[in-house]
Coordinates of C-alpha atoms in Angstrom, one line a residue:
M1 CA 100.3 137.0 113.5
A2 CA 96.6 137.5 113.0
P3 CA 95.6 138.9 116.6
T4 CA 97.7 140.9 118.8
R5 CA 99.9 139.1 121.0
L6 CA 100.5 139.3 124.5
L7 CA 103.9 138.6 126.5
V8 CA 102.8 136.1 129.2
F9 CA 106.3 134.2 129.6
I10 CA 110.0 135.3 129.1
L11 CA 110.0 133.1 126.0
G12 CA 106.4 134.1 125.4
A13 CA 105.4 134.4 121.9
A14 CA 102.7 132.8 119.2
M15 CA 102.3 129.4 117.5
A16 CA 100.2 128.4 113.9
P17 CA 99.9 126.4 111.0
L18 CA 101.9 124.4 108.8
L19 CA 102.7 124.2 105.2
F20 CA 102.9 120.9 103.3
V21 CA 105.8 120.1 101.2
P22 CA 107.2 116.7 99.9
A23 CA 108.6 114.7 102.6
D24 CA 112.1 114.6 101.0
A25 CA 112.0 118.5 100.2
A26 CA 114.8 121.0 102.1
G27 CA 113.3 123.7 104.4
Q28 CA 111.0 126.2 102.4
V29 CA 110.4 130.0 103.4
G30 CA 107.4 131.7 102.5
V31 CA 105.3 134.9 103.6
D32 CA 102.5 135.8 105.5
Y33 CA 100.0 137.7 103.1
G34 CA 97.8 139.8 105.6
R35 CA 95.6 142.0 104.0
V36 CA 94.3 144.0 107.3
A37 CA 94.8 147.3 105.5
N38 CA 93.3 149.8 103.0
D39 CA 95.9 150.8 101.0
L40 CA 97.7 147.8 99.8
P41 CA 97.9 147.1 96.1
D42 CA 95.5 144.6 94.3
P43 CA 96.3 140.5 94.4
A44 CA 97.2 140.5 91.0
T45 CA 99.9 143.2 91.5
V46 CA 100.8 141.3 94.5
A47 CA 101.1 138.1 92.7
Q48 CA 103.9 139.6 90.6
L49 CA 105.9 140.9 93.3
L50 CA 106.1 137.9 95.1
K51 CA 107.4 136.2 91.9
Q52 CA 109.9 138.7 91.3
S53 CA 110.8 138.6 94.7
G54 CA 111.4 134.6 94.8
I55 CA 108.4 133.9 97.1
T56 CA 107.3 131.0 96.2
T57 CA 104.9 129.8 99.1
V58 CA 102.3 131.9 100.8
R59 CA 100.0 131.9 103.7
I60 CA 96.4 133.8 103.4
Y61 CA 93.9 134.3 106.6
D62 CA 90.9 133.2 104.6
A63 CA 90.2 131.9 101.5
D64 CA 89.3 134.9 99.5
E65 CA 88.5 134.0 95.7
V66 CA 89.7 137.3 94.3
V67 CA 93.4 136.4 95.9
L68 CA 93.2 132.4 94.7
R69 CA 92.3 133.4 91.6
S70 CA 95.2 136.0 91.3
L71 CA 97.9 132.9 92.2
A72 CA 96.9 130.8 89.5
N73 CA 99.3 129.4 87.2
T74 CA 102.4 131.4 89.2
G75 CA 103.3 128.1 90.9
I76 CA 103.0 129.8 94.3
K77 CA 101.8 127.3 97.0
V78 CA 98.9 128.8 99.2
T79 CA 97.9 127.9 102.5
V80 CA 94.2 128.9 103.3
M81 CA 92.1 129.1 106.4
V82 CA 88.8 128.2 107.4
P83 CA 88.0 131.3 109.9
N84 CA 87.1 131.0 113.6
E85 CA 83.8 132.6 112.7
I86 CA 82.9 129.5 110.9
L87 CA 84.4 126.6 112.9
A88 CA 81.8 125.4 115.0
D89 CA 79.5 125.4 111.9
V90 CA 82.1 123.3 110.4
A91 CA 82.7 120.9 113.4
G92 CA 78.8 120.2 113.8
N93 CA 78.1 119.4 110.1
P94 CA 80.1 117.4 107.5
S95 CA 78.2 118.7 104.9
H96 CA 78.9 122.0 106.0
A97 CA 82.6 121.3 105.8
L98 CA 82.4 119.4 102.5
D99 CA 80.7 122.5 100.7
W100 CA 83.6 124.3 102.2
V101 CA 86.2 122.3 100.8
R102 CA 84.5 122.2 97.4
S103 CA 84.3 126.0 96.8
K104 CA 87.3 127.2 98.7
V105 CA 90.0 124.7 98.1
A106 CA 88.8 122.4 95.1
A107 CA 87.4 124.8 92.9
F108 CA 90.8 126.4 92.7
L109 CA 92.7 123.4 91.8
P110 CA 94.8 122.7 90.0
A111 CA 95.2 126.2 88.7
T112 CA 96.2 127.4 92.2
Q113 CA 98.3 125.4 94.0
I114 CA 96.7 125.1 97.4
N115 CA 98.4 122.6 99.8
G116 CA 97.3 123.5 103.2
V117 CA 94.3 124.0 105.2
A118 CA 94.7 126.0 108.7
V119 CA 91.2 125.1 110.6
G120 CA 90.8 128.2 112.9
N121 CA 93.4 130.5 114.0
E122 CA 95.1 130.6 117.3
V123 CA 91.9 129.1 118.7
F124 CA 93.3 128.2 122.4
K125 CA 94.5 131.6 122.5
S126 CA 91.7 133.7 120.7
R127 CA 88.7 131.6 121.0
P128 CA 88.9 129.4 123.7
D129 CA 84.9 128.5 123.8
L130 CA 85.9 126.8 120.4
N131 CA 88.3 124.3 122.0
P132 CA 86.0 121.3 121.8
Q133 CA 84.9 122.0 118.5
L134 CA 88.6 122.5 116.8
V135 CA 89.7 118.8 116.4
P136 CA 86.4 118.0 115.2
A137 CA 86.3 120.7 112.5
M138 CA 89.8 119.3 111.3
A139 CA 88.5 116.0 111.1
N140 CA 85.3 116.9 109.2
V141 CA 87.9 118.9 106.7
Q142 CA 90.2 116.1 106.4
A143 CA 87.0 113.7 105.5
A144 CA 85.9 116.4 103.1
L145 CA 89.1 116.5 101.4
A146 CA 89.4 112.8 101.2
Q147 CA 86.1 112.5 99.6
L148 CA 87.0 114.6 97.1
G149 CA 90.4 112.6 96.3
L150 CA 92.5 115.8 97.7
A151 CA 93.6 114.3 101.2
G152 CA 97.2 113.5 100.0
A153 CA 98.0 116.8 98.7
V154 CA 96.2 118.9 101.1
K155 CA 97.2 119.2 104.7
V156 CA 95.1 119.9 107.5
T157 CA 96.5 121.7 110.8
T158 CA 95.7 124.7 113.2
P159 CA 97.7 127.6 113.9
I160 CA 98.5 127.3 118.0
A161 CA 99.3 130.4 120.0
F162 CA 103.0 129.7 121.6
D163 CA 101.5 130.6 125.2
A164 CA 99.8 127.4 124.9
V165 CA 103.2 126.1 126.3
V166 CA 104.1 126.9 129.8
N167 CA 107.8 126.6 131.7
S168 CA 109.0 127.5 128.3
F169 CA 112.5 128.3 129.8
P170 CA 114.5 126.2 130.4
P171 CA 113.4 124.4 127.0
S172 CA 113.2 121.0 128.6
D173 CA 110.4 122.1 131.2
G174 CA 108.1 122.7 128.3
R175 CA 104.7 121.6 128.9
F176 CA 101.3 122.6 127.5
Q177 CA 98.9 124.4 129.9
D178 CA 96.8 121.9 131.9
D179 CA 93.7 122.9 130.7
I180 CA 94.2 122.2 126.9
A181 CA 96.8 119.1 127.2
Q182 CA 94.9 115.9 127.8
S183 CA 91.7 117.3 126.3
V184 CA 93.0 118.9 123.0
M185 CA 96.6 118.6 122.4
T186 CA 96.6 114.8 122.8
P187 CA 93.8 114.5 120.2
L188 CA 95.0 117.1 118.1
L189 CA 98.4 115.6 118.0
G190 CA 96.9 112.1 117.5
F191 CA 95.3 113.8 114.5
L192 CA 98.3 115.0 113.2
Q193 CA 100.2 111.9 113.3
R194 CA 97.4 109.7 112.0
T195 CA 97.2 112.2 108.8
G196 CA 100.6 112.6 108.1
S197 CA 100.2 116.4 108.7
H198 CA 102.4 119.4 110.1
L199 CA 102.9 120.3 113.6
T200 CA 102.5 124.2 113.0
L201 CA 104.2 126.9 115.3
N202 CA 104.1 130.6 115.3
I203 CA 107.0 131.8 117.2
Y204 CA 108.1 135.7 117.6
P205 CA 111.4 135.8 119.5
F206 CA 110.7 139.7 119.5
F207 CA 108.1 139.6 122.0
A208 CA 110.1 137.9 124.6
Y209 CA 113.1 140.1 123.9
A210 CA 110.8 143.8 123.8
A211 CA 109.5 143.0 127.4
P212 CA 110.7 145.7 129.3
S213 CA 112.1 143.5 131.9
S214 CA 113.7 141.2 129.6
T215 CA 117.6 140.7 130.1
I216 CA 117.7 138.6 126.9
N217 CA 120.7 139.3 124.8
L218 CA 120.1 141.0 121.5
D219 CA 122.4 138.9 119.2
Y220 CA 120.6 135.7 121.0
A221 CA 117.0 137.1 120.2
L222 CA 117.9 138.1 116.6
G223 CA 120.3 134.6 115.8
N224 CA 123.6 136.8 115.4
P225 CA 126.8 135.2 116.5
N226 CA 126.6 134.7 120.6
P227 CA 127.9 132.3 123.2
G228 CA 124.1 130.7 123.6
V229 CA 122.3 129.7 126.7
T230 CA 122.7 126.4 128.5
D231 CA 119.6 124.4 129.5
P232 CA 120.6 123.4 133.2
N233 CA 118.9 120.2 132.8
T234 CA 119.8 119.1 129.7
K235 CA 123.3 121.0 129.3
L236 CA 122.2 121.6 125.9
V237 CA 123.4 124.8 124.4
Y238 CA 120.9 127.1 122.6
P239 CA 122.5 129.2 120.1
T240 CA 119.5 131.4 119.3
L241 CA 116.0 132.1 121.2
L242 CA 114.2 130.6 118.4
D243 CA 115.7 127.4 119.1
A244 CA 114.7 127.3 122.9
Q245 CA 111.4 128.2 121.9
L246 CA 111.2 125.2 119.4
D247 CA 112.3 122.8 121.7
A248 CA 110.2 124.1 124.5
A249 CA 107.1 123.1 122.0
Y250 CA 109.1 119.8 121.2
Y251 CA 109.4 118.8 125.0
A252 CA 105.9 119.6 125.4
T253 CA 104.8 116.9 122.8
E254 CA 107.0 114.4 124.3
K255 CA 105.4 114.7 127.7
L256 CA 102.3 113.9 125.9
G257 CA 103.9 110.8 124.2
F258 CA 104.3 112.1 120.7
S259 CA 107.9 112.3 119.1
A260 CA 108.1 116.0 117.7
V261 CA 110.3 114.4 114.7
Q262 CA 106.9 112.4 113.6
W263 CA 106.1 115.6 111.8
R264 CA 107.4 118.2 109.4
T265 CA 107.3 121.4 111.4
S266 CA 106.1 124.7 110.1
L267 CA 106.8 128.1 111.6
T268 CA 104.1 129.5 110.0
E269 CA 104.7 133.1 111.6
S270 CA 107.7 134.8 112.6
G271 CA 109.2 138.1 112.1
W272 CA 110.6 141.2 114.0
P273 CA 108.9 144.8 113.6
S274 CA 110.6 147.7 112.0
G275 CA 109.4 150.3 114.1
G276 CA 106.5 151.3 116.6
R277 CA 106.9 152.3 120.0
W278 CA 103.4 151.7 121.7
G279 CA 100.2 150.0 121.4
N280 CA 98.2 147.1 122.8
S281 CA 100.6 144.6 121.7
L282 CA 102.4 143.7 125.1
E283 CA 100.6 142.8 128.2
A284 CA 103.0 145.4 130.0
G285 CA 100.6 147.8 128.3
G286 CA 102.2 148.9 125.4
V287 CA 106.0 149.9 126.4
L288 CA 108.6 148.2 124.1
R289 CA 112.4 147.7 125.7
S290 CA 114.2 150.7 124.4
G291 CA 115.2 150.0 120.8
A292 CA 113.7 146.8 120.2
A293 CA 111.6 147.5 116.9
S294 CA 114.1 148.8 114.2
I295 CA 114.8 148.4 110.8
A296 CA 118.2 147.3 111.7
N297 CA 116.6 144.4 114.2
A298 CA 114.1 143.7 111.4
Q299 CA 116.7 143.0 108.7
A300 CA 119.0 140.9 111.2
Y301 CA 116.3 138.7 112.5
N302 CA 114.5 137.9 109.0
N303 CA 117.8 137.3 106.8
N304 CA 119.2 135.4 109.7
L305 CA 116.2 133.1 109.7
I306 CA 115.6 132.8 105.9
N307 CA 119.4 132.0 105.5
R308 CA 119.6 129.6 108.0
I309 CA 116.6 127.4 106.5
L310 CA 117.7 127.7 103.2
S311 CA 121.1 126.4 104.2
G312 CA 119.1 123.1 105.5
K313 CA 119.7 124.1 109.2
T314 CA 116.3 123.3 110.2
G315 CA 117.4 121.2 113.6
T316 CA 117.6 122.4 117.1
P317 CA 119.7 121.2 120.1
R318 CA 117.2 118.5 121.0
H319 CA 116.2 117.3 117.6
P320 CA 119.5 118.4 115.1
D321 CA 117.8 116.3 112.3
A322 CA 113.9 117.6 112.4
D323 CA 112.6 119.5 109.4
L324 CA 111.3 123.0 109.5
D325 CA 109.5 125.3 107.1
V326 CA 109.1 128.9 107.6
Y327 CA 106.5 131.8 106.7
I328 CA 107.9 135.4 107.6
F329 CA 105.5 137.8 109.0
A330 CA 104.5 139.4 107.1
L331 CA 104.3 140.6 103.4
F332 CA 103.5 144.1 104.2
N333 CA 103.0 147.0 106.9
E334 CA 99.3 146.7 107.5
N335 CA 97.5 150.2 108.4
L336 CA 94.6 148.7 109.8
K337 CA 96.2 147.0 112.4
G338 CA 96.8 147.2 116.3
S339 CA 95.7 150.6 118.0
G340 CA 97.2 153.3 116.0
P341 CA 100.3 154.3 113.6
D342 CA 102.8 153.6 115.9
D343 CA 101.6 150.3 117.1
I344 CA 104.2 147.6 116.5
E345 CA 101.5 145.4 114.7
R346 CA 101.6 147.8 111.6
H347 CA 105.3 147.2 111.4
F348 CA 106.0 144.0 110.5
G349 CA 106.1 144.0 106.8
L350 CA 108.9 143.3 104.3
F351 CA 107.1 145.7 101.7
Y352 CA 105.6 149.3 102.4
P353 CA 102.1 149.4 100.6
N354 CA 103.6 151.0 97.8
M355 CA 105.7 147.6 97.3
Q356 CA 109.1 149.1 98.2
K357 CA 111.0 147.4 100.4
V358 CA 111.6 148.0 104.0
Y359 CA 115.0 146.9 103.9
E360 CA 116.9 144.4 101.8
F361 CA 116.1 140.6 102.3
D362 CA 116.9 138.0 99.7
F363 CA 114.3 134.5 99.3
H364 CA 117.4 132.9 97.2
G365 CA 119.8 132.6 100.3
G366 CA 123.0 134.2 100.9
A367 CA 123.7 137.4 101.9
P368 CA 121.3 140.1 101.3
P369 CA 121.9 141.9 97.6
P370 CA 123.6 145.7 98.0
P371 CA 120.4 148.1 97.9
P372 CA 119.6 149.6 94.6
P373 CA 120.7 153.4 93.9
A374 CA 118.5 155.6 94.8
P375 CA 116.0 157.3 92.3
P376 CA 117.3 160.5 91.1
G377 CA 116.2 163.3 93.6
A378 CA 114.8 160.5 96.0
E379 CA 116.0 161.3 99.8
S380 CA 117.8 158.5 101.6
W381 CA 119.3 157.6 105.2
C382 CA 122.2 155.5 106.3
V383 CA 121.1 153.2 109.5
A384 CA 123.5 150.7 111.1
S385 CA 122.9 147.0 110.8
A386 CA 122.5 145.5 114.2
A387 CA 123.9 141.9 112.6
A388 CA 127.3 143.7 112.3
G389 CA 127.6 142.9 116.1
D390 CA 129.0 145.5 119.0
D391 CA 132.7 145.7 117.9
R392 CA 131.9 146.7 114.3
L393 CA 129.2 149.4 115.2
Q394 CA 131.4 150.8 117.6
A395 CA 134.1 151.1 114.9
A396 CA 131.7 152.7 112.6
L397 CA 130.7 155.1 115.1
D398 CA 134.1 156.2 116.1
Y399 CA 134.7 156.5 112.3
A400 CA 131.7 158.4 111.6
C401 CA 132.4 160.9 114.6
S402 CA 136.0 161.5 113.7
H403 CA 135.5 162.2 110.0
G404 CA 132.9 164.8 109.6
A405 CA 130.0 163.4 111.7
D406 CA 128.2 165.8 114.0
C407 CA 127.8 163.3 117.0
S408 CA 127.0 166.2 119.3
G409 CA 123.1 165.5 119.5
I410 CA 124.0 161.8 121.1
Q411 CA 126.3 163.1 124.0
P412 CA 124.8 162.6 127.6
G413 CA 122.1 165.1 128.0
A414 CA 121.5 165.8 124.6
V415 CA 118.3 165.6 122.8
C416 CA 119.2 162.0 120.9
F417 CA 121.1 160.5 123.5
E418 CA 118.0 158.1 124.2
P419 CA 117.8 155.6 123.4
N420 CA 121.4 154.9 125.1
T421 CA 122.1 152.1 122.7
L422 CA 125.1 151.5 120.6
L423 CA 122.8 150.4 117.9
A424 CA 120.8 153.7 118.0
H425 CA 124.3 156.3 118.3
A426 CA 125.6 154.0 115.4
S427 CA 122.6 154.8 113.4
Y428 CA 122.9 158.7 114.2
A429 CA 126.6 158.8 113.6
V430 CA 126.6 156.8 110.1
N431 CA 123.6 158.8 109.2
S432 CA 125.2 162.1 109.9
Y433 CA 128.3 161.0 108.0
Y434 CA 126.7 159.7 104.8
Q435 CA 124.3 163.2 104.9
N436 CA 127.4 165.5 105.1
M437 CA 129.1 163.8 102.3
G438 CA 126.1 164.4 100.2
R439 CA 125.0 160.9 100.4
A440 CA 127.8 159.7 98.0
S441 CA 127.9 156.3 96.7
G442 CA 130.2 154.2 99.1
T443 CA 129.5 156.6 102.1
C444 CA 126.8 154.3 104.0
D445 CA 128.9 150.9 103.9
F446 CA 131.3 150.9 107.1
S447 CA 132.6 147.4 106.2
G448 CA 129.0 146.2 106.1
A449 CA 127.8 147.9 109.2
A450 CA 125.3 150.0 107.6
H451 CA 123.2 150.5 104.7
V452 CA 120.9 152.8 103.0
V453 CA 117.1 152.8 103.0
F454 CA 114.6 155.3 101.1
Q455 CA 111.8 155.8 103.6
E456 CA 112.5 157.9 106.8
P457 CA 113.8 155.3 109.5
D458 CA 112.2 155.4 113.1
E459 CA 115.2 154.6 114.8
I460 CA 117.5 157.7 113.2
C461 CA 116.4 160.7 115.9
D462 CA 116.3 164.1 114.4
P463 CA 117.7 166.7 117.1
N464 CA 115.6 169.2 115.2
A465 CA 112.1 167.2 115.1
S466 CA 110.8 165.3 118.3
W467 CA 107.6 165.3 119.8
C468 CA 106.3 163.9 123.6
V469 CA 103.5 161.4 123.8
A470 CA 101.4 160.1 126.5
N471 CA 102.0 156.4 127.5
A472 CA 98.3 154.9 127.7
A473 CA 100.0 152.0 130.0
V474 CA 100.2 154.0 132.9
G475 CA 96.7 154.6 133.4
D476 CA 94.1 157.4 133.4
D477 CA 94.9 158.7 137.0
R478 CA 99.0 159.5 136.0
L479 CA 97.8 160.7 132.4
Q480 CA 95.5 163.2 134.3
A481 CA 98.0 164.3 136.4
A482 CA 100.4 164.7 133.5
L483 CA 97.8 166.6 131.9
D484 CA 97.0 168.9 134.8
Y485 CA 100.9 169.4 135.4
A486 CA 101.6 170.4 131.8
C487 CA 98.4 172.8 131.4
G488 CA 99.2 174.4 134.6
H489 CA 102.9 175.1 133.8
G490 CA 102.6 176.9 130.2
A491 CA 101.4 174.3 128.0
D492 CA 98.6 175.6 125.5
C493 CA 95.6 173.3 126.1
S494 CA 93.2 175.6 124.4
P495 CA 93.1 173.2 121.5
I496 CA 91.8 170.2 123.8
Q497 CA 89.0 172.2 125.3
P498 CA 85.4 171.1 123.8
G499 CA 85.2 172.5 120.1
G500 CA 88.8 173.0 119.9
K501 CA 90.2 171.6 116.7
C502 CA 91.9 169.0 118.7
F503 CA 89.0 167.9 121.4
E504 CA 88.5 164.9 119.6
P505 CA 89.1 162.0 119.9
N506 CA 88.0 162.9 123.2
T507 CA 89.9 160.6 125.5
M508 CA 92.3 160.9 127.9
V509 CA 95.7 159.5 126.3
A510 CA 94.8 162.0 123.2
H511 CA 94.1 165.2 125.2
A512 CA 97.4 164.3 127.7
S513 CA 99.4 163.7 124.8
Y514 CA 98.5 167.2 123.3
A515 CA 99.2 168.7 126.6
V516 CA 102.6 167.1 127.6
N517 CA 103.6 167.7 123.6
S518 CA 103.1 171.2 124.3
Y519 CA 104.4 171.5 127.8
Y520 CA 107.7 169.8 125.8
Q521 CA 107.7 172.4 123.1
R522 CA 107.4 175.5 124.8
N523 CA 110.4 174.3 126.9
H524 CA 112.5 173.9 123.9
R525 CA 112.2 170.3 124.0
A526 CA 114.9 170.1 127.0
S527 CA 116.1 166.8 128.3
G528 CA 113.7 165.7 130.8
T529 CA 111.0 167.9 129.8
C530 CA 109.1 164.6 128.7
D531 CA 108.9 162.1 131.5
F532 CA 105.9 163.1 133.7
S533 CA 107.1 160.1 136.2
G534 CA 107.1 157.9 133.0
A535 CA 103.8 159.1 131.7
A536 CA 105.1 160.1 128.7
S537 CA 108.1 159.7 126.4
V538 CA 110.0 161.3 123.4
V539 CA 109.1 159.8 119.4
F540 CA 110.9 161.5 116.2
K541 CA 108.1 161.3 113.8
A542 CA 105.0 163.6 114.2
P543 CA 102.4 161.6 115.9
K544 CA 98.7 161.8 114.6
I545 CA 96.0 161.5 117.2
G546 CA 92.7 161.0 115.3
N547 CA 92.9 163.8 113.1
C548 CA 95.3 166.1 115.1
V549 CA 98.8 165.9 114.3
L550 CA 100.6 167.0 117.3
P551 CA 102.3 170.2 116.3
W552 CA 106.1 170.9 116.4
K553 CA 107.5 174.1 114.4
A554 CA 104.2 175.3 113.3
W555 CA 102.9 175.2 117.1
I556 CA 105.6 177.4 118.1
Q557 CA 105.1 179.7 115.3
E558 CA 101.8 180.0 115.8
T559 CA 101.7 180.5 119.4
T560 CA 104.9 182.4 120.7
S561 CA 104.9 184.4 117.1
M562 CA 108.6 183.2 116.8
S563 CA 110.5 184.1 113.6
E564 CA 111.6 181.2 111.3
G565 CA 115.2 182.0 112.2
S566 CA 114.3 182.2 116.0
Y567 CA 112.7 178.8 116.4
A568 CA 114.6 177.0 113.8
A569 CA 117.6 177.5 115.9
I570 CA 115.8 175.6 118.7

């Protein structure tokens, strides 16, 4: 998921390049090692982390020398990428392609096990002007590999965004966009067939599920047990949204005269964000379906996918015998992606930049291992697991609320009632129980329906800490109306005047966020005081707007001279 994705169709997500493995190998699972961040560990340290985690295949979004040398002699296989910026040069000049392959691939072999080259990145989506150059560039890279005697071991492919597939539900109606079907996809599929390379897909069920108008079942999207969805044309029953999206792509290839089982397929980007509430990640303007992005959902989706592939369940209803390799997006949370700290693009990582796991996962197959004990003195929280299913979540919630948890905060009208989902309420309840029991060992299990985390989770509401933020998706007119109302009804808007401490960034959404939050705090965070006709919403982590963190207790103390005792009770 290098560029931001837009949800175009109800099954829309995205596709990308393939991993080369021997034809008789079982499905393999790797990770996408993105580096759009300024706080990540050095590549040598990352290589050790990969080994310690049992991760044996990675994909990078360039051919960085430092990264490739760090992976030398580790046994880790890596797919490199020809950036879009030089794709036209590679397509138009075979010598340029040869120089690139010689310096970016051959120079690191055999110490670094480079086994794939992705030519471009989601060209159809991000650089459609390069469509005519895509297959020629791939052909030149393939010829360069052959000239250097590497064509048998290093496979050439290209990342394809999934919205290249239209009519993606029912899956049997899947086909490629008319403007690329014959002109690009037919020669591309022919190239893959001739060279024995891979059909490469990036698929994110999250984006289809997270659309505000979506009615997709959460268990179906996560890959949990569920009744499935039937294709009315073929009567095939799809147990997961991922299966339906894969088959939509397979049907699209068949409509061009190619059989999907001619290739080994690689799902080189798939994942689920553990947090984030807005950004420009969805065409709907950044609004996410309530509760979509959470640690519990991310853990469920990624572990379900890892376990599925490692257990050999790589086929689909249309092609039960299809081979499939998978890369989980992404290795780290990347702090320079997206449009701000709460953009979901920054929350796809398996690890925080300090190399602590965001949640438990296991690349060896089987159930996730139990979390390690908390370091002495470390804070910890208990969160409900989406994979447990509604019955076990309800049982955990009922037990916690009847055995000492303070569940008043999730009653109708209370500050933590929203989002009104079983998962959110269960997380609130089990965490309250866990904290009230002194975080004692065994008090965050609930028959496997919950687990301990050591980074404060986004999905657990703190009734004593919440903020109101403006929603950029509503547009400037509604933001201006919200700002005007807040400033005219008691909000302290002096800090966003010219010269004020929160004047920068001088944008409508930043100023509106400050104003509506001030109004919300002055009204004691009462239910309904952070709506503004849909122009704002409540969050439970302090938002940073430029250099200005939206205030909470300190703001109340400064502006109303309240004592610690009085504002602590708000």
